Short mmCIF file of C-alpha atoms in Angstrom, two decimals:
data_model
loop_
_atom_site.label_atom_id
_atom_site.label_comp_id
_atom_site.label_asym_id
_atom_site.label_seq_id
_atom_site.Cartn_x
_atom_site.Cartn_y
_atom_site.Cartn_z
CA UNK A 1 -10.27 7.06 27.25
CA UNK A 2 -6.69 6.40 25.95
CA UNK A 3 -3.69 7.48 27.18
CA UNK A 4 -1.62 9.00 24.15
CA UNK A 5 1.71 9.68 23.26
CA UNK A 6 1.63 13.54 22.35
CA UNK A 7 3.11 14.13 18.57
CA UNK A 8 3.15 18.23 18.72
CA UNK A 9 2.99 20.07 22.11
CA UNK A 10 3.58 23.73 20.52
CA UNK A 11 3.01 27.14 20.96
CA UNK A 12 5.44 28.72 23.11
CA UNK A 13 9.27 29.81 22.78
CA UNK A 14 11.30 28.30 25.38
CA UNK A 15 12.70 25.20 25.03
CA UNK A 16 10.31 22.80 27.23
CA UNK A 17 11.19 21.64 30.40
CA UNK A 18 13.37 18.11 29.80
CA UNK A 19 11.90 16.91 33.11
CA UNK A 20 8.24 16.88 31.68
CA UNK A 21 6.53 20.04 32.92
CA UNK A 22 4.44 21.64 30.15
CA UNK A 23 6.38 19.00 27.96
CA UNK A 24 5.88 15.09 27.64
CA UNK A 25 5.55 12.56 30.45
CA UNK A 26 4.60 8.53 30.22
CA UNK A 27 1.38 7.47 29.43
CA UNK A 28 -0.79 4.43 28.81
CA UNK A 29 -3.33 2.64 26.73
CA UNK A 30 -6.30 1.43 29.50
CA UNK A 31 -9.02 1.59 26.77
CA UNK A 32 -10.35 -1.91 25.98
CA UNK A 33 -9.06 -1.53 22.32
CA UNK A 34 -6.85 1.28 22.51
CA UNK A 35 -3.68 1.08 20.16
CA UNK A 36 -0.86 1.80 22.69
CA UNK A 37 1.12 4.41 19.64
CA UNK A 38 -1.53 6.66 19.19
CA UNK A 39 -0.25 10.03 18.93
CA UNK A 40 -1.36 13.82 19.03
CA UNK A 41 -0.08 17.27 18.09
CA UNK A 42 -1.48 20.29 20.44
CA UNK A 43 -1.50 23.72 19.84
CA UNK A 44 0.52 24.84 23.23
CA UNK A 45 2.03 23.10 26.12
CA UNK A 46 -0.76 22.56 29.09
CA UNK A 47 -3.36 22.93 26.40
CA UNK A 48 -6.92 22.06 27.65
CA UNK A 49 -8.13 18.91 25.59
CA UNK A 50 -9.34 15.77 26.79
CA UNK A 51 -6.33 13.90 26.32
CA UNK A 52 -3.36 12.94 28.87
CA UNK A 53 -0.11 14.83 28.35
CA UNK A 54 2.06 11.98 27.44
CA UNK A 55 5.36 10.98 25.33
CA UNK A 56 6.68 7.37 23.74
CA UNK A 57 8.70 6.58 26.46
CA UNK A 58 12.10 4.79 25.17
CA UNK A 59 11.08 1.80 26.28
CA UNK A 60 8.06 2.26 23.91
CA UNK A 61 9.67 3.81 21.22
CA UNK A 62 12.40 0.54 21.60
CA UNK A 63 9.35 -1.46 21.36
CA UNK A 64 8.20 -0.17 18.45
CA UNK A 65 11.63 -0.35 16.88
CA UNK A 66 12.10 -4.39 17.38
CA UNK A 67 8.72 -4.50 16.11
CA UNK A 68 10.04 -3.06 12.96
CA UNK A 69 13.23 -4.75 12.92
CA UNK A 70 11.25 -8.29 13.12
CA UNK A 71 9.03 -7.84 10.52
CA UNK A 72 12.14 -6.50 8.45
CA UNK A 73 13.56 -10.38 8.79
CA UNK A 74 10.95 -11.99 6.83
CA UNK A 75 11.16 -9.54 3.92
CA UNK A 76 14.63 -10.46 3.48
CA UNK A 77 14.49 -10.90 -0.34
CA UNK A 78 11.81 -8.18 -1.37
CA UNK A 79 12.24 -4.41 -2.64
CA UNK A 80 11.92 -1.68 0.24
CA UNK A 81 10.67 0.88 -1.77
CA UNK A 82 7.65 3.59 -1.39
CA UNK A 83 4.56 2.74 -3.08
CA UNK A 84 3.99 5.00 -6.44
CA UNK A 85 0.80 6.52 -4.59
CA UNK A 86 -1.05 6.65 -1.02
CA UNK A 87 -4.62 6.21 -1.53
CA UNK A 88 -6.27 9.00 0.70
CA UNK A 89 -10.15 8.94 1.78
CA UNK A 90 -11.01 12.10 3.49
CA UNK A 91 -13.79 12.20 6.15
CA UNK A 92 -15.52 15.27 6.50
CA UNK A 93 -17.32 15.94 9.61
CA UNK A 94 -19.62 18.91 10.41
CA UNK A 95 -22.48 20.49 12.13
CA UNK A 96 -25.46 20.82 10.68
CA UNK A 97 -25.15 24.41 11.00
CA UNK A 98 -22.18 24.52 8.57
CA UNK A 99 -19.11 24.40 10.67
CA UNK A 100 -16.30 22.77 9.86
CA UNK A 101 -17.71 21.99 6.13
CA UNK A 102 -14.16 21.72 4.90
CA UNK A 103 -14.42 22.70 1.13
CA UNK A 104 -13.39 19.93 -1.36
CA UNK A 105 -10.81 22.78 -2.79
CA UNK A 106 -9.67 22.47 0.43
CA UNK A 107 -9.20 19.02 0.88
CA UNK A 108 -7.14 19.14 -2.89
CA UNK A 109 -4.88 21.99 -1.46
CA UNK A 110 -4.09 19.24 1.82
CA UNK A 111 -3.16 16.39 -0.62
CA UNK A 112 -1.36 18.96 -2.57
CA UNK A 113 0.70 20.02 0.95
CA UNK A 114 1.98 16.62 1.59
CA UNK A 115 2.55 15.94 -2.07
CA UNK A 116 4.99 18.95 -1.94
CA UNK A 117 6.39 17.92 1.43
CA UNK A 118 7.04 14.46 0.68
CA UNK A 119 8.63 15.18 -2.36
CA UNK A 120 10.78 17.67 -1.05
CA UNK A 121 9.34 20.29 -2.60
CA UNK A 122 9.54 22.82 0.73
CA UNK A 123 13.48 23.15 1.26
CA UNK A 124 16.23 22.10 -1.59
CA UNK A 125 18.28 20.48 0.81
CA UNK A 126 15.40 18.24 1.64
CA UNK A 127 14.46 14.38 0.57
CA UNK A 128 12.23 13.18 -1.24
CA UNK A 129 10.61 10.56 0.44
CA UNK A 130 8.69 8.77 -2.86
CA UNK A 131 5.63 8.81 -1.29
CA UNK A 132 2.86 9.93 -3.14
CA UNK A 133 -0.82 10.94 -2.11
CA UNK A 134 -3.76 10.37 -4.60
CA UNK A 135 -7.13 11.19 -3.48
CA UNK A 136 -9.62 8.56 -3.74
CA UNK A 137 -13.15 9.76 -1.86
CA UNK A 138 -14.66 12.15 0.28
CA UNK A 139 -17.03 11.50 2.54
CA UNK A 140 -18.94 13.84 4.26
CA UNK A 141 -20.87 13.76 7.65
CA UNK A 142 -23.63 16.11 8.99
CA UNK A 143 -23.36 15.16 12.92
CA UNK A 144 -23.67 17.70 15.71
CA UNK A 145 -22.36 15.12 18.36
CA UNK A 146 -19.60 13.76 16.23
CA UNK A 147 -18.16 17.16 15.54
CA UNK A 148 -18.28 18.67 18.77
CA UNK A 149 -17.10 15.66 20.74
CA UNK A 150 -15.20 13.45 18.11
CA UNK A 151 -12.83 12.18 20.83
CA UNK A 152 -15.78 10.99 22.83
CA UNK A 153 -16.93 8.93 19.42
CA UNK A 154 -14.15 8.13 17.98
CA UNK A 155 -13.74 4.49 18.23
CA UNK A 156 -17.30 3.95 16.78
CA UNK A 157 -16.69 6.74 14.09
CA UNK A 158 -13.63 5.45 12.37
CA UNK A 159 -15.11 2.21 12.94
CA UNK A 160 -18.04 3.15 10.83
CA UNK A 161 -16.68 5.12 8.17
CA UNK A 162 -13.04 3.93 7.62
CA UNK A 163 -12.33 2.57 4.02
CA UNK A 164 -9.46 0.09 2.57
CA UNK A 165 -6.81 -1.89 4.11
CA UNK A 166 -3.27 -0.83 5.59
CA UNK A 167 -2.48 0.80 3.02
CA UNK A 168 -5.57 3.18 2.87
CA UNK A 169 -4.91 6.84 4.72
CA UNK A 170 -8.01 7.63 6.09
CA UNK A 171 -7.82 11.44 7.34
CA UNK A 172 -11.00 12.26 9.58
CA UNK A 173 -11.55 15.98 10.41
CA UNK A 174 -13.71 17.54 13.16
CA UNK A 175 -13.29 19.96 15.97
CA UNK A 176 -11.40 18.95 18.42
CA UNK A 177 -10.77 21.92 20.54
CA UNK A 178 -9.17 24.63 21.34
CA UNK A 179 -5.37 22.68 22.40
CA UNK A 180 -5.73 19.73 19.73
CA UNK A 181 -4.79 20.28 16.45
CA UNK A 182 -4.82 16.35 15.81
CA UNK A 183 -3.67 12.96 16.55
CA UNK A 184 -2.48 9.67 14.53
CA UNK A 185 -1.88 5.63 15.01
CA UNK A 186 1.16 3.90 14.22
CA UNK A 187 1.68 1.31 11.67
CA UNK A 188 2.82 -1.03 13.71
CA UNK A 189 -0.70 -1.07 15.43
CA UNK A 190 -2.79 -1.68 12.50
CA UNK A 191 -3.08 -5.32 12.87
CA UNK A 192 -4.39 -5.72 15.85
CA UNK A 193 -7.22 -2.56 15.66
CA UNK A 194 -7.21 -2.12 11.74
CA UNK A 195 -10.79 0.01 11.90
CA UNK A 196 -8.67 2.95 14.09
CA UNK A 197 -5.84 3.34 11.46
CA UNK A 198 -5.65 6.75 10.26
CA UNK A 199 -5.05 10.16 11.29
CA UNK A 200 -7.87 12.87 13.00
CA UNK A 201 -6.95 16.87 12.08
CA UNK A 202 -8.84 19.98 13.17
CA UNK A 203 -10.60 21.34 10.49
CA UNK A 204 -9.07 24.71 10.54
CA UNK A 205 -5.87 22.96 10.47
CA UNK A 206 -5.96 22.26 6.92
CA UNK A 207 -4.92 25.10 4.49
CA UNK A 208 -7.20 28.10 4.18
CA UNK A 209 -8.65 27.06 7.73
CA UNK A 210 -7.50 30.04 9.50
CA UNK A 211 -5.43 28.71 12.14
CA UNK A 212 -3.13 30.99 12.95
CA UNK A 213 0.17 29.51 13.38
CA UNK A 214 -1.12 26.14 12.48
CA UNK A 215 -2.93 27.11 9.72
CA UNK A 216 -0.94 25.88 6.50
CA UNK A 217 -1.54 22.03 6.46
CA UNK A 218 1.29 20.49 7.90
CA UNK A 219 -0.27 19.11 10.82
CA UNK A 220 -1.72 16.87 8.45
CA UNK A 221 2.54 16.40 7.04
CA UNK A 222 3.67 15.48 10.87
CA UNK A 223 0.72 12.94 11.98
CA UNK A 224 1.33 11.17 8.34
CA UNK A 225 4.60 10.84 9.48
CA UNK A 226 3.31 8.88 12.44
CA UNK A 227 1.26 7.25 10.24
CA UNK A 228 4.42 6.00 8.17
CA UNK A 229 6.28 5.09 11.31
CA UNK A 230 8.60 8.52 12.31
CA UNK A 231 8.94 9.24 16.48
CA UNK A 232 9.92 12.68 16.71
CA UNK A 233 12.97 14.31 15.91
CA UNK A 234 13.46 14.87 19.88
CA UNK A 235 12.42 11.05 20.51
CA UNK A 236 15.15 10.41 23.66
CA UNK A 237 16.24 13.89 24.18
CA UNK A 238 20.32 13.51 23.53
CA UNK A 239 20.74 9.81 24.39
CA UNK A 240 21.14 6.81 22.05
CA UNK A 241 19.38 5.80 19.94
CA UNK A 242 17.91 9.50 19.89
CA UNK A 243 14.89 9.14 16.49
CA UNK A 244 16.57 6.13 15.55
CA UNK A 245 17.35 8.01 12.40
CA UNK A 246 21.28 8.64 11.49
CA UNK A 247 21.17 12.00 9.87
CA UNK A 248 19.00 13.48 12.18
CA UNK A 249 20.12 15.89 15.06
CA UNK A 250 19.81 14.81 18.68
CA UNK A 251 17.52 17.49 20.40
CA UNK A 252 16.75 17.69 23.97
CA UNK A 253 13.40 18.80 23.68
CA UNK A 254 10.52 19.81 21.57
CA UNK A 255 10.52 22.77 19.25
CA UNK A 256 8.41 25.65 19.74
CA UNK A 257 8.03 28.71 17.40
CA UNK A 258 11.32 28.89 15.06
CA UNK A 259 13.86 28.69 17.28
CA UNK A 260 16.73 28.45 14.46
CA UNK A 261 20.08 27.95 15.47
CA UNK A 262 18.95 26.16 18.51
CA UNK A 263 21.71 23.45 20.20
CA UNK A 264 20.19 21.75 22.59
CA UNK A 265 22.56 19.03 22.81
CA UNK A 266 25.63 20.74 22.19
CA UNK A 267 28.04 17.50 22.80
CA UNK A 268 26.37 16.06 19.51
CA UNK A 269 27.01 16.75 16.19
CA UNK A 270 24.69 19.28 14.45
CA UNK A 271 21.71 22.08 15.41
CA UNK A 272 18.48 21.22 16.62
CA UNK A 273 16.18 20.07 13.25
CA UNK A 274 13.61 22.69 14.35
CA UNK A 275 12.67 22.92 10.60
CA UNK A 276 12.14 18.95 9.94
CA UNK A 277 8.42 18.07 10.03
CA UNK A 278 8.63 15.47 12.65
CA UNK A 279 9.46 18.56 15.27
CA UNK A 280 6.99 20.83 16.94
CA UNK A 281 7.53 24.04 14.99
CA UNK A 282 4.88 26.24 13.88
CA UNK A 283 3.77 25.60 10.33
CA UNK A 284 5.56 28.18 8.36
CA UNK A 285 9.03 26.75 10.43
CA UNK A 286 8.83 22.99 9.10
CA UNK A 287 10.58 22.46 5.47
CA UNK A 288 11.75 19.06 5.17
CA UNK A 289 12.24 14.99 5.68
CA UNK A 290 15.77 13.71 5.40
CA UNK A 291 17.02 10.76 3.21
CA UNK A 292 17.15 8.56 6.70
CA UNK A 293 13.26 9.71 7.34
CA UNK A 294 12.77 8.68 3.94
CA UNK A 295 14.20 5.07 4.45
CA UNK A 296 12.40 4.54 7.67
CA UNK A 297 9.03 5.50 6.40
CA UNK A 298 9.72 3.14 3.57
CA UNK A 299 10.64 0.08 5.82
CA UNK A 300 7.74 0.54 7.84
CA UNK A 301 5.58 0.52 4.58
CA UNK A 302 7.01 -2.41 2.86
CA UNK A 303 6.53 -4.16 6.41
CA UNK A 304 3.30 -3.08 8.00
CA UNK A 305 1.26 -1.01 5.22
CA UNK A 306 2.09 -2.70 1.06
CA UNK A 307 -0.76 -5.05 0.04
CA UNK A 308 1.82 -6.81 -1.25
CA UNK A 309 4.01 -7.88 2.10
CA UNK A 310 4.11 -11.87 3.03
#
């Protein structure tokens, strides 16, 4: 089982403890072909799921960055733009009772979530990334051990049913527990395990899926964030290099509820970004990218993800 990086630990009000209790601690990849980046939102700190607690360390996140930075070099001459569209292949899992049968109405109204969100349709003040998500296929999979115990399969599942190249988004959903509302791979990791590239959401997780605080899609908007190359807004607390993003706030800590106003690192400029997408506020709290998001998702595309990079 992998180690992973936790993209979402949620659910309470106080600011999480800095030193790593009920937050983020260090983790590692000792699966056999475990991508190192692999990432997961949860519904509350200490949830009960079958993952490690675990954040990108900076040494990871650093990592990550000269990976980025290296494969910037050789595209010295060419465009770093957004594509016009993200093809999207949707992998429905359920029992064969019926549960987790995520509607295809359902699966429109998630495309049509990060269509708004990446466009910045959610806040005024927000940027509009360019990215663009067309949906290409639906599968759909009656499988009483894959949907109660996806985690347990999920190497050989995306294996088997994952479609395109790099710059496919393959979105698989399933239960996946009570804590884990989902999980995603970085870009960066593609090459060398491109049959685990994509992001895993709980089914109720999409909209209409009646979960709760959680229940309006934007799980889905944070782990494609991930999936386009964004640490979290918190990524190194109040040190350099914090996100690696300029015109995002340092922040000590993960969000959790709304906590607006918030100034966790109150020798840097600017209030927590509890409302940005790549923090861990509830659903109805998270409005926006910024314009420095935007670039960085586009540099990691026209590096790791365009069909048409050297």
């Amino acid at each position: 089982m992998c180690g992973l990086a936790l993209a979402g630990v949620v659910g309470g009000t106080a600011l999480p403890d800095p030193a790593g209790a009920g937050a983020e601690r260090a983790a590692t990849a000792d699966g056999p072909d475990c991508p190192p980046g692999t990432v997961a939102r949860l519904a509350g700190p200490g949830a009960d799921t079958a993952f490690d607690n675990g954040e990108l360390t900076p040494e990871q996140a650093a990592r990550y960055n000269d990976q980025l930075r290296e494969a910037l070099r050789s595209l010295r001459s060419h465009e770093i733009a957004p594509p016009r569209t993200v093809p999207v292949v949707v992998h429905v899992i359920s029992a064969t009772d019926g549960r987790g049968d995520v509607s295809d109405a359902r699966v429109r109204d998630q495309i049509d979530v990060l269509n708004t969100a990446y466009s910045g349709g959610y806040d005024t003040d927000g940027a509009d990334t360019g990215f663009r998500f067309t949906l290409s296929e639906v599968t759909r999979s009656e499988n009483d051990t894959w949907f109660a115990d996806f985690n347990g399969h999920r190497d050989d599942i995306r294996a088997e049913l994952r479609r395109g190249g790099a710059e496919t988004l393959n979105i698989y959903t399933a239960d996946l527990g009570s804590g884990l509302l989902g999980y995603s791979s970085f870009p960066q990791d593609h090459a060398a395990a491109p049959d685990q590239d994509g992001i895993v959401l709980a089914h109720d997780t999409l909209p209409g899926g009646g979960r709760g605080r959680f229940g309006l899609g934007h799980t889905a908007t944070h782990e494609v964030g991930h999936w386009l190359g964004l640490f979290h807004t918190f990524q190194n607390g109040c040190t350099t290099p914090g996100d690696y993003v300029g015109d995002t706030p340092y922040e000590r800590g993960a969000a959790a509820g709304c906590p607006q106003g918030r100034d966790s690192c109150p020798h840097r400029g600017g209030r927590d970004p509890v409302t940005n997408f790549m923090d861990y506020s509830d659903d109805d709290c998270m409005t926006h990218f910024t314009e420095g998001q935007a670039r960085r998702m586009a540099e990691h595309w026209a590096a790791f993800r365009s069909p048409h990079r050297p």
